[in-house]
Amino acid sequence: MLKKTLLLLLLFFFAITNAQKTRGKAELSEAKINLDEGWKFHFGNSANSEKDFNYGNKLLFHKSNVFEATIVSPKFVDSTWTKVDVPHDWVVELPFVKSATHEMDSHGYKPVGGLYPETSIGWYRKRFSIDKKDEGKRFEIQFDGVYRNAAIWVNGFYVGTNFSGYVGKSYDITDYMNFESGNVIVVRVDATQSEGWFYEGAGIYRHVWLNIRNNVHIPEDGVFVHSTVNGKNASVTIETEVENKNLTSSKGTIYSYVTDRNGKQIAKTSEQNFTLSVNGKTTVKQKIALNNATLWSLENPYLYKVVSVIKQNNQIVDKKKVNFGIKTVRFDANEGFFLNGKHIKIQGTNNHQDHAGIGSALPDFMQYYRIKLLKEMGSNAYRTSHNAPTPELLDACDSLGMLVLDEQRLLNSSPEYIDQFQRLLRRDRNHASVFLWSIGNEEQNIQGNEYGKRIAQSLLAIQKELDPTRTSTYAADMGNDFKGVNEVIPIRGFNYRQFAVADYHRDHPNQPLLGTEMGSTVTTRGIYEKDSIRAYVPDQDITAPWWASKAEDWWKLAAENKYWLGGFVWTGFDYRGEPTPYKWPNINSHFGILDVCGFPKNIYYYYKSWWTNEDILHISPHWNWPDKIGKPIDVWVNTNADDVELFLNGKSLGKKVMPRNSHLQWQVTYEPGTLEAIAYKKGKKLTTKVETTGQASKVIVSPDKTVMLADGKDGTVINVSFQDANGKEIPDANNKIYFSISGDAKIIGVGNGDPSSHEADKCGDGMWQRSAFSGKCQVIIQAGKTPGIIKLEAKANGLVSASTTIQIK
């Protein structure tokens, strides 16, 4: 177990470090310049035009360029605006507001949406300069994700509006560039309408880039790499788009080469000629044979690189680097799922994209942190419910070995949503981790009728056109129903309805079946009694909503029937919004296997017992119950051992055989001391215990990593716990922690996993603090750009403080 954990940590460190180094090189060779830093931000107002910088009163669209003193003009004075860097989520910084409206509880009781005009419009401004030597090249502004309905101006010229809050968009701004006095980007973000029924945040919450290209170039997402495998060899097909933006026809050559993961060139195509008319485009297909190819797998997520190169007059004018993996995927209606010919049960989780302390604006390192936690649990697949993910999430899954079910936001074939789907497919189809597409989720009004069928057919045709190497599913909350979308979808997806799967397989034996949403046990970490006042539910697999199931109810069916491809639990992490089964004061969900900070709940050990081959033995609850002496305590043991014997203060409470894909329970009369479990797994002895502790005596800080890159973007998660005077961890401590930091780094968020906590995630006064919940809390820090040593200190009244040092280099 220790060896496997160390290997995973090494893989995690290699992946994120290599990804950051690769990204830096790509920015240089492909002129991809990051524009995240140095933005100005100010709220507008959706109900009062004067408070919205006269957006509704001024004529911003009657001329091509507006140089009068409007909000979009480069002359507009924004010196009093708030300085921010993106990714930025303004909603996570807002206070919680009690409201009876469904929209508010779905979005975590944050004041955003149509009822809150003062905090639902955000304006961003960014100044940047371009060297005059680059005049004559093509310039493109790329937004990876803005939530939502983002209108964009450059130097007073309107360039476009991206309706989607999840799929990024790029705009050619060549005609509007100023090489003398600098440039100004203005973005108006309108979050008055929501796209989901969960916390979505608001703002420019993903990266922004400036792409500089030659007039003859490879457009964004213009390289598509796919492969076929024959024994130990692979045939790699590289489809490269070339575009001519010169005012005359242009000629050139294109070639591609493949490197190994370390950048060593191992194969190359010949140069192929092309001729393009004005505004002409072509796609050049080239093949490369790789002998003894290394396949991308969950255990060895090996990534090759393709570099496509355009030459004119024997000079390189553009090149594009793409990571890719070589693998085979097969879905069998009777035998299940196969990766590289090996049968694998899909052990997946659904997840929204927010995290404690930082909302939806996750720095890149947080994507790797979260995927690492899921892999440690034994999960091998991630569904991006219910929207296009940030590209860095897919980078993390590519690098760490996590399959991805990549999902379209809406089952709709209008031009807007077709455009969104096309952008999603083109952007993500090179990612090795993506093994399946989803064309939508739970469209109850149309999924079972002819509307749904026809829309599904239209989306499936687009998927096959842009990515014929994969197939699709749809997340249907339907039972044994073969109508609408289910008639045409290649992989039948089940949201819950787990007991209908067997009947559906009997009636439709040739259609593979996947649990797209399963489980949904609601639990609160460290709480063992229902508490309707504080909105807590017990931390065991005993409570699920009427439409869902407990973990054991679905996983036994999936694990023991080959025709199940597997499934995705709702959810891996708790998320803000959609509180269930309570409303206020509860501000986030209870569905997670881990809480919003990533701290494991007890159900984590159930899944880890049956999703890994590690030796798992876990007792719950803790053993601090001074008010229950002489009263019965319901004790659970999660393990994959063969049998377990439980002891209280050395006295045996009986031995029990461990049923596969289940758990064990004892009723134990409480007395302080030590509750110990001794188990045997194939003759190997396993032990674990929980003990009664004293009061908290000192603070303990545990950084996820102790070395960060001095790039202004890297960071780390530091988890906080407590010990008593004897060094025992305190499971029920709730002390308030005060954080301070020295050196070139900053705190960007705090959390504790309490689903009813109304403490601030962002401490605007700079006095960073958070109360512990069930013995834990968390602080997230981000590095600056100066190499050196930083120090984080955590203090609590009456306790020995703790500190940790982290190197920035």
mmCIF file of N, CA and C in Angstrom, residues 610-722:
data_model
loop_
_atom_site.group_PDB
_atom_site.id
_atom_site.type_symbol
_atom_site.label_atom_id
_atom_site.label_comp_id
_atom_site.label_asym_id
_atom_site.label_seq_id
_atom_site.Cartn_x
_atom_site.Cartn_y
_atom_site.Cartn_z
ATOM 1 N N TRP A 610 -13.283 -1.961 -2.221
ATOM 2 C CA TRP A 610 -13.659 -2.796 -3.358
ATOM 3 C C TRP A 610 -13.170 -2.251 -4.695
ATOM 4 N N TRP A 611 -12.595 -1.054 -4.686
ATOM 5 C CA TRP A 611 -12.066 -0.475 -5.913
ATOM 6 C C TRP A 611 -10.544 -0.547 -6.005
ATOM 7 N N THR A 612 -9.889 -1.047 -4.961
ATOM 8 C CA THR A 612 -8.439 -1.205 -4.995
ATOM 9 C C THR A 612 -8.066 -2.593 -4.481
ATOM 10 N N ASN A 613 -6.829 -2.952 -4.696
ATOM 11 C CA ASN A 613 -6.285 -4.187 -4.138
ATOM 12 C C ASN A 613 -5.482 -3.922 -2.871
ATOM 13 N N GLU A 614 -5.503 -2.674 -2.410
ATOM 14 C CA GLU A 614 -4.793 -2.351 -1.183
ATOM 15 C C GLU A 614 -5.466 -3.014 0.018
ATOM 16 N N ASP A 615 -4.708 -3.164 1.086
ATOM 17 C CA ASP A 615 -5.254 -3.727 2.326
ATOM 18 C C ASP A 615 -5.989 -2.621 3.079
ATOM 19 N N ILE A 616 -7.307 -2.720 3.138
ATOM 20 C CA ILE A 616 -8.129 -1.681 3.766
ATOM 21 C C ILE A 616 -8.804 -2.252 5.003
ATOM 22 N N LEU A 617 -8.687 -1.547 6.105
ATOM 23 C CA LEU A 617 -9.384 -1.888 7.341
ATOM 24 C C LEU A 617 -9.667 -0.584 8.070
ATOM 25 N N HIS A 618 -10.949 -0.252 8.195
ATOM 26 C CA HIS A 618 -11.324 1.046 8.742
ATOM 27 C C HIS A 618 -12.503 0.890 9.689
ATOM 28 N N ILE A 619 -12.386 1.524 10.879
ATOM 29 C CA ILE A 619 -13.453 1.510 11.887
ATOM 30 C C ILE A 619 -14.104 2.889 11.947
ATOM 31 N N SER A 620 -15.406 2.907 12.065
ATOM 32 C CA SER A 620 -16.109 4.159 12.355
ATOM 33 C C SER A 620 -17.274 3.838 13.302
ATOM 34 N N PRO A 621 -17.675 4.771 14.173
ATOM 35 C CA PRO A 621 -17.228 6.148 14.269
ATOM 36 C C PRO A 621 -15.955 6.301 15.096
ATOM 37 N N HIS A 622 -15.613 7.554 15.424
ATOM 38 C CA HIS A 622 -14.519 7.804 16.379
ATOM 39 C C HIS A 622 -14.953 7.308 17.758
ATOM 40 N N TRP A 623 -14.125 7.476 18.745
ATOM 41 C CA TRP A 623 -14.441 6.890 20.065
ATOM 42 C C TRP A 623 -14.419 7.950 21.177
ATOM 43 N N ASN A 624 -14.943 9.140 20.853
ATOM 44 C CA ASN A 624 -15.088 10.215 21.839
ATOM 45 C C ASN A 624 -16.575 10.461 22.081
ATOM 46 N N TRP A 625 -17.155 9.752 23.034
ATOM 47 C CA TRP A 625 -18.592 9.867 23.310
ATOM 48 C C TRP A 625 -18.840 9.952 24.820
ATOM 49 N N PRO A 626 -18.419 11.036 25.485
ATOM 50 C CA PRO A 626 -18.550 11.111 26.955
ATOM 51 C C PRO A 626 -19.987 11.085 27.444
ATOM 52 N N ASP A 627 -20.933 11.492 26.577
ATOM 53 C CA ASP A 627 -22.333 11.510 27.001
ATOM 54 C C ASP A 627 -23.059 10.209 26.689
ATOM 55 N N LYS A 628 -22.326 9.176 26.193
ATOM 56 C CA LYS A 628 -22.972 7.921 25.814
ATOM 57 C C LYS A 628 -22.397 6.715 26.548
ATOM 58 N N ILE A 629 -21.773 6.945 27.677
ATOM 59 C CA ILE A 629 -21.236 5.819 28.444
ATOM 60 C C ILE A 629 -22.379 4.879 28.842
ATOM 61 N N GLY A 630 -22.211 3.591 28.526
ATOM 62 C CA GLY A 630 -23.228 2.591 28.815
ATOM 63 C C GLY A 630 -24.320 2.479 27.771
ATOM 64 N N LYS A 631 -24.229 3.291 26.716
ATOM 65 C CA LYS A 631 -25.246 3.263 25.666
ATOM 66 C C LYS A 631 -24.685 2.591 24.405
ATOM 67 N N PRO A 632 -25.574 2.023 23.582
ATOM 68 C CA PRO A 632 -25.092 1.318 22.392
ATOM 69 C C PRO A 632 -24.600 2.281 21.302
ATOM 70 N N ILE A 633 -23.510 1.909 20.676
ATOM 71 C CA ILE A 633 -22.942 2.643 19.542
ATOM 72 C C ILE A 633 -22.938 1.712 18.335
ATOM 73 N N ASP A 634 -23.408 2.203 17.204
ATOM 74 C CA ASP A 634 -23.413 1.416 15.969
ATOM 75 C C ASP A 634 -22.040 1.535 15.323
ATOM 76 N N VAL A 635 -21.286 0.454 15.320
ATOM 77 C CA VAL A 635 -19.914 0.450 14.801
ATOM 78 C C VAL A 635 -19.884 -0.225 13.434
ATOM 79 N N TRP A 636 -19.268 0.452 12.477
ATOM 80 C CA TRP A 636 -19.099 -0.093 11.130
ATOM 81 C C TRP A 636 -17.628 -0.382 10.877
ATOM 82 N N VAL A 637 -17.391 -1.461 10.165
ATOM 83 C CA VAL A 637 -16.049 -1.776 9.683
ATOM 84 C C VAL A 637 -16.101 -1.936 8.176
ATOM 85 N N ASN A 638 -15.278 -1.168 7.495
ATOM 86 C CA ASN A 638 -15.118 -1.310 6.051
ATOM 87 C C ASN A 638 -13.762 -1.938 5.774
ATOM 88 N N THR A 639 -13.774 -3.009 4.999
ATOM 89 C CA THR A 639 -12.541 -3.742 4.741
ATOM 90 C C THR A 639 -12.727 -4.659 3.544
ATOM 91 N N ASN A 640 -11.625 -5.066 2.958
ATOM 92 C CA ASN A 640 -11.646 -6.116 1.944
ATOM 93 C C ASN A 640 -10.931 -7.366 2.444
ATOM 94 N N ALA A 641 -10.806 -7.463 3.772
ATOM 95 C CA ALA A 641 -10.227 -8.664 4.368
ATOM 96 C C ALA A 641 -11.248 -9.799 4.338
ATOM 97 N N ASP A 642 -10.810 -10.986 4.740
ATOM 98 C CA ASP A 642 -11.687 -12.164 4.726
ATOM 99 C C ASP A 642 -12.599 -12.210 5.947
ATOM 100 N N ASP A 643 -12.063 -11.784 7.104
ATOM 101 C CA ASP A 643 -12.865 -11.766 8.328
ATOM 102 C C ASP A 643 -12.292 -10.730 9.277
ATOM 103 N N VAL A 644 -13.109 -10.324 10.264
ATOM 104 C CA VAL A 644 -12.715 -9.276 11.200
ATOM 105 C C VAL A 644 -13.178 -9.664 12.597
ATOM 106 N N GLU A 645 -12.290 -9.471 13.572
ATOM 107 C CA GLU A 645 -12.660 -9.612 14.983
ATOM 108 C C GLU A 645 -12.505 -8.250 15.645
ATOM 109 N N LEU A 646 -13.513 -7.841 16.419
ATOM 110 C CA LEU A 646 -13.528 -6.535 17.052
ATOM 111 C C LEU A 646 -13.281 -6.681 18.545
ATOM 112 N N PHE A 647 -12.445 -5.777 19.092
ATOM 113 C CA PHE A 647 -12.083 -5.809 20.511
ATOM 114 C C PHE A 647 -12.317 -4.434 21.129
ATOM 115 N N LEU A 648 -12.910 -4.410 22.312
ATOM 116 C CA LEU A 648 -13.041 -3.179 23.083
ATOM 117 C C LEU A 648 -12.239 -3.338 24.363
ATOM 118 N N ASN A 649 -11.191 -2.510 24.472
ATOM 119 C CA ASN A 649 -10.287 -2.567 25.628
ATOM 120 C C ASN A 649 -9.793 -3.992 25.888
ATOM 121 N N GLY A 650 -9.470 -4.682 24.790
ATOM 122 C CA GLY A 650 -8.883 -6.007 24.855
ATOM 123 C C GLY A 650 -9.877 -7.149 24.897
ATOM 124 N N LYS A 651 -11.160 -6.853 25.037
ATOM 125 C CA LYS A 651 -12.174 -7.909 25.115
ATOM 126 C C LYS A 651 -12.812 -8.112 23.751
ATOM 127 N N SER A 652 -12.852 -9.380 23.310
ATOM 128 C CA SER A 652 -13.417 -9.688 21.998
ATOM 129 C C SER A 652 -14.923 -9.453 21.964
ATOM 130 N N LEU A 653 -15.364 -8.820 20.886
ATOM 131 C CA LEU A 653 -16.795 -8.620 20.654
ATOM 132 C C LEU A 653 -17.299 -9.520 19.539
ATOM 133 N N GLY A 654 -16.471 -10.472 19.128
ATOM 134 C CA GLY A 654 -16.891 -11.432 18.128
ATOM 135 C C GLY A 654 -16.211 -11.242 16.788
ATOM 136 N N LYS A 655 -16.093 -12.373 16.080
ATOM 137 C CA LYS A 655 -15.496 -12.371 14.741
ATOM 138 C C LYS A 655 -16.603 -12.547 13.706
ATOM 139 N N LYS A 656 -16.474 -11.841 12.562
ATOM 140 C CA LYS A 656 -17.454 -11.938 11.491
ATOM 141 C C LYS A 656 -16.751 -12.100 10.145
ATOM 142 N N VAL A 657 -17.397 -12.865 9.270
ATOM 143 C CA VAL A 657 -16.910 -13.045 7.913
ATOM 144 C C VAL A 657 -17.325 -11.833 7.081
ATOM 145 N N MET A 658 -16.411 -11.354 6.241
ATOM 146 C CA MET A 658 -16.668 -10.146 5.443
ATOM 147 C C MET A 658 -17.318 -10.507 4.110
ATOM 148 N N PRO A 659 -18.607 -10.185 3.916
ATOM 149 C CA PRO A 659 -19.238 -10.431 2.614
ATOM 150 C C PRO A 659 -18.661 -9.486 1.561
ATOM 151 N N ARG A 660 -18.431 -10.001 0.350
ATOM 152 C CA ARG A 660 -17.849 -9.177 -0.696
ATOM 153 C C ARG A 660 -18.794 -8.027 -1.053
ATOM 154 N N ASN A 661 -18.185 -6.843 -1.296
ATOM 155 C CA ASN A 661 -18.914 -5.636 -1.679
ATOM 156 C C ASN A 661 -19.921 -5.188 -0.624
ATOM 157 N N SER A 662 -19.576 -5.482 0.637
ATOM 158 C CA SER A 662 -20.458 -5.094 1.736
ATOM 159 C C SER A 662 -19.631 -4.487 2.863
ATOM 160 N N HIS A 663 -20.168 -4.513 4.087
ATOM 161 C CA HIS A 663 -19.465 -4.012 5.258
ATOM 162 C C HIS A 663 -19.909 -4.850 6.451
ATOM 163 N N LEU A 664 -19.293 -4.622 7.605
ATOM 164 C CA LEU A 664 -19.665 -5.317 8.835
ATOM 165 C C LEU A 664 -20.134 -4.314 9.882
ATOM 166 N N GLN A 665 -21.032 -4.789 10.779
ATOM 167 C CA GLN A 665 -21.550 -3.929 11.834
ATOM 168 C C GLN A 665 -21.584 -4.670 13.162
ATOM 169 N N TRP A 666 -21.347 -3.913 14.249
ATOM 170 C CA TRP A 666 -21.500 -4.393 15.618
ATOM 171 C C TRP A 666 -22.271 -3.349 16.422
ATOM 172 N N GLN A 667 -23.067 -3.784 17.350
ATOM 173 C CA GLN A 667 -23.627 -2.906 18.363
ATOM 174 C C GLN A 667 -22.732 -3.007 19.591
ATOM 175 N N VAL A 668 -22.105 -1.889 19.960
ATOM 176 C CA VAL A 668 -21.108 -1.896 21.030
ATOM 177 C C VAL A 668 -21.555 -0.961 22.146
ATOM 178 N N THR A 669 -21.606 -1.474 23.367
ATOM 179 C CA THR A 669 -21.905 -0.630 24.524
ATOM 180 C C THR A 669 -20.695 0.245 24.809
ATOM 181 N N TYR A 670 -20.886 1.540 24.776
ATOM 182 C CA TYR A 670 -19.741 2.446 24.824
ATOM 183 C C TYR A 670 -19.099 2.509 26.200
ATOM 184 N N GLU A 671 -17.785 2.419 26.192
ATOM 185 C CA GLU A 671 -16.952 2.794 27.318
ATOM 186 C C GLU A 671 -15.669 3.381 26.741
ATOM 187 N N PRO A 672 -15.096 4.385 27.370
ATOM 188 C CA PRO A 672 -13.882 4.997 26.838
ATOM 189 C C PRO A 672 -12.760 3.976 26.737
ATOM 190 N N GLY A 673 -11.800 4.276 25.847
ATOM 191 C CA GLY A 673 -10.661 3.376 25.697
ATOM 192 C C GLY A 673 -10.291 3.164 24.250
ATOM 193 N N THR A 674 -10.070 1.883 23.908
ATOM 194 C CA THR A 674 -9.592 1.549 22.575
ATOM 195 C C THR A 674 -10.498 0.519 21.929
ATOM 196 N N LEU A 675 -10.965 0.839 20.736
ATOM 197 C CA LEU A 675 -11.742 -0.101 19.928
ATOM 198 C C LEU A 675 -10.831 -0.543 18.790
ATOM 199 N N GLU A 676 -10.539 -1.838 18.769
ATOM 200 C CA GLU A 676 -9.544 -2.357 17.817
ATOM 201 C C GLU A 676 -10.161 -3.436 16.941
ATOM 202 N N ALA A 677 -9.765 -3.447 15.673
ATOM 203 C CA ALA A 677 -10.177 -4.498 14.743
ATOM 204 C C ALA A 677 -8.945 -5.260 14.296
ATOM 205 N N ILE A 678 -9.053 -6.587 14.303
ATOM 206 C CA ILE A 678 -7.997 -7.459 13.787
ATOM 207 C C ILE A 678 -8.612 -8.294 12.669
ATOM 208 N N ALA A 679 -7.984 -8.225 11.507
ATOM 209 C CA ALA A 679 -8.526 -8.909 10.329
ATOM 210 C C ALA A 679 -7.438 -9.740 9.681
ATOM 211 N N TYR A 680 -7.887 -10.711 8.864
ATOM 212 C CA TYR A 680 -6.952 -11.527 8.090
ATOM 213 C C TYR A 680 -7.390 -11.515 6.626
ATOM 214 N N LYS A 681 -6.413 -11.278 5.776
ATOM 215 C CA LYS A 681 -6.656 -11.247 4.336
ATOM 216 C C LYS A 681 -5.658 -12.187 3.675
ATOM 217 N N LYS A 682 -6.188 -13.339 3.251
ATOM 218 C CA LYS A 682 -5.335 -14.380 2.660
ATOM 219 C C LYS A 682 -4.168 -14.717 3.588
ATOM 220 N N GLY A 683 -4.481 -14.798 4.875
ATOM 221 C CA GLY A 683 -3.489 -15.162 5.873
ATOM 222 C C GLY A 683 -2.692 -13.998 6.427
ATOM 223 N N LYS A 684 -2.803 -12.832 5.830
ATOM 224 C CA LYS A 684 -2.061 -11.660 6.283
ATOM 225 C C LYS A 684 -2.867 -10.925 7.343
ATOM 226 N N LYS A 685 -2.227 -10.581 8.463
ATOM 227 C CA LYS A 685 -2.899 -9.925 9.574
ATOM 228 C C LYS A 685 -2.952 -8.413 9.344
ATOM 229 N N LEU A 686 -4.136 -7.843 9.532
ATOM 230 C CA LEU A 686 -4.337 -6.401 9.446
ATOM 231 C C LEU A 686 -4.909 -5.914 10.758
ATOM 232 N N THR A 687 -4.473 -4.736 11.219
ATOM 233 C CA THR A 687 -5.025 -4.171 12.455
ATOM 234 C C THR A 687 -5.275 -2.680 12.289
ATOM 235 N N THR A 688 -6.276 -2.192 13.002
ATOM 236 C CA THR A 688 -6.529 -0.757 13.098
ATOM 237 C C THR A 688 -7.294 -0.497 14.375
ATOM 238 N N LYS A 689 -7.315 0.760 14.807
ATOM 239 C CA LYS A 689 -8.014 1.070 16.050
ATOM 240 C C LYS A 689 -8.455 2.522 16.062
ATOM 241 N N VAL A 690 -9.473 2.805 16.870
ATOM 242 C CA VAL A 690 -9.860 4.162 17.214
ATOM 243 C C VAL A 690 -9.789 4.261 18.726
ATOM 244 N N GLU A 691 -9.371 5.445 19.221
ATOM 245 C CA GLU A 691 -9.146 5.600 20.652
ATOM 246 C C GLU A 691 -9.822 6.851 21.178
ATOM 247 N N THR A 692 -10.201 6.798 22.432
ATOM 248 C CA THR A 692 -10.675 7.995 23.115
ATOM 249 C C THR A 692 -9.497 8.933 23.313
ATOM 250 N N THR A 693 -9.688 10.206 22.987
ATOM 251 C CA THR A 693 -8.602 11.168 23.074
ATOM 252 C C THR A 693 -8.868 12.188 24.168
ATOM 253 N N GLY A 694 -7.801 12.934 24.491
ATOM 254 C CA GLY A 694 -7.946 14.079 25.370
ATOM 255 C C GLY A 694 -8.319 15.307 24.576
ATOM 256 N N GLN A 695 -8.241 16.466 25.202
ATOM 257 C CA GLN A 695 -8.530 17.717 24.534
ATOM 258 C C GLN A 695 -7.398 18.081 23.573
ATOM 259 N N ALA A 696 -7.731 18.887 22.573
ATOM 260 C CA ALA A 696 -6.719 19.324 21.626
ATOM 261 C C ALA A 696 -5.619 20.083 22.350
ATOM 262 N N SER A 697 -4.374 19.749 21.982
ATOM 263 C CA SER A 697 -3.223 20.368 22.616
ATOM 264 C C SER A 697 -2.379 21.159 21.619
ATOM 265 N N LYS A 698 -2.322 20.666 20.387
ATOM 266 C CA LYS A 698 -1.486 21.355 19.404
ATOM 267 C C LYS A 698 -2.087 21.228 18.000
ATOM 268 N N VAL A 699 -1.694 22.163 17.166
ATOM 269 C CA VAL A 699 -2.131 22.199 15.776
ATOM 270 C C VAL A 699 -1.121 21.446 14.925
ATOM 271 N N ILE A 700 -1.620 20.725 13.931
ATOM 272 C CA ILE A 700 -0.760 19.991 12.992
ATOM 273 C C ILE A 700 -1.083 20.479 11.579
ATOM 274 N N VAL A 701 -0.070 20.825 10.804
ATOM 275 C CA VAL A 701 -0.273 21.218 9.410
ATOM 276 C C VAL A 701 0.423 20.215 8.503
ATOM 277 N N SER A 702 -0.246 19.849 7.424
ATOM 278 C CA SER A 702 0.261 18.835 6.501
ATOM 279 C C SER A 702 0.167 19.361 5.073
ATOM 280 N N PRO A 703 1.266 19.881 4.511
ATOM 281 C CA PRO A 703 1.231 20.374 3.133
ATOM 282 C C PRO A 703 1.215 19.229 2.131
ATOM 283 N N ASP A 704 0.474 19.407 1.053
ATOM 284 C CA ASP A 704 0.445 18.394 0.006
ATOM 285 C C ASP A 704 1.791 18.283 -0.685
ATOM 286 N N LYS A 705 2.490 19.417 -0.833
ATOM 287 C CA LYS A 705 3.843 19.396 -1.388
ATOM 288 C C LYS A 705 4.639 20.526 -0.756
ATOM 289 N N THR A 706 5.945 20.394 -0.756
ATOM 290 C CA THR A 706 6.799 21.364 -0.083
ATOM 291 C C THR A 706 7.727 22.090 -1.046
ATOM 292 N N VAL A 707 7.528 21.883 -2.349
ATOM 293 C CA VAL A 707 8.280 22.614 -3.369
ATOM 294 C C VAL A 707 7.286 23.132 -4.396
ATOM 295 N N MET A 708 7.363 24.428 -4.721
ATOM 296 C CA MET A 708 6.487 25.020 -5.714
ATOM 297 C C MET A 708 7.316 25.770 -6.750
ATOM 298 N N LEU A 709 6.780 25.884 -7.942
ATOM 299 C CA LEU A 709 7.438 26.642 -8.988
ATOM 300 C C LEU A 709 7.211 28.140 -8.781
ATOM 301 N N ALA A 710 8.215 28.935 -9.058
ATOM 302 C CA ALA A 710 8.125 30.390 -8.902
ATOM 303 C C ALA A 710 7.546 31.005 -10.160
ATOM 304 N N ASP A 711 6.322 30.629 -10.484
ATOM 305 C CA ASP A 711 5.681 31.102 -11.713
ATOM 306 C C ASP A 711 4.435 31.935 -11.454
ATOM 307 N N GLY A 712 4.120 32.191 -10.187
ATOM 308 C CA GLY A 712 2.932 32.959 -9.854
ATOM 309 C C GLY A 712 1.638 32.193 -9.981
ATOM 310 N N LYS A 713 1.701 30.912 -10.336
ATOM 311 C CA LYS A 713 0.500 30.111 -10.554
ATOM 312 C C LYS A 713 0.489 28.819 -9.734
ATOM 313 N N ASP A 714 1.647 28.247 -9.484
ATOM 314 C CA ASP A 714 1.712 27.002 -8.733
ATOM 315 C C ASP A 714 1.277 27.255 -7.290
ATOM 316 N N GLY A 715 0.955 26.199 -6.600
ATOM 317 C CA GLY A 715 0.510 26.344 -5.229
ATOM 318 C C GLY A 715 0.402 24.995 -4.556
ATOM 319 N N THR A 716 -0.130 25.002 -3.368
ATOM 320 C CA THR A 716 -0.300 23.756 -2.629
ATOM 321 C C THR A 716 -1.464 23.865 -1.661
ATOM 322 N N VAL A 717 -1.947 22.705 -1.264
ATOM 323 C CA VAL A 717 -3.018 22.586 -0.267
ATOM 324 C C VAL A 717 -2.379 22.183 1.053
ATOM 325 N N ILE A 718 -2.765 22.869 2.120
ATOM 326 C CA ILE A 718 -2.259 22.542 3.450
ATOM 327 C C ILE A 718 -3.447 22.178 4.332
ATOM 328 N N ASN A 719 -3.456 20.937 4.796
ATOM 329 C CA ASN A 719 -4.537 20.452 5.642
ATOM 330 C C ASN A 719 -4.153 20.575 7.111
ATOM 331 N N VAL A 720 -5.131 20.916 7.929
ATOM 332 C CA VAL A 720 -4.910 21.185 9.343
ATOM 333 C C VAL A 720 -5.681 20.168 10.182
ATOM 334 N N SER A 721 -5.006 19.614 11.186
ATOM 335 C CA SER A 721 -5.649 18.710 12.147
ATOM 336 C C SER A 721 -5.129 19.043 13.537
ATOM 337 N N PHE A 722 -5.501 18.223 14.534
ATOM 338 C CA PHE A 722 -5.167 18.529 15.925
ATOM 339 C C PHE A 722 -4.744 17.252 16.639
#
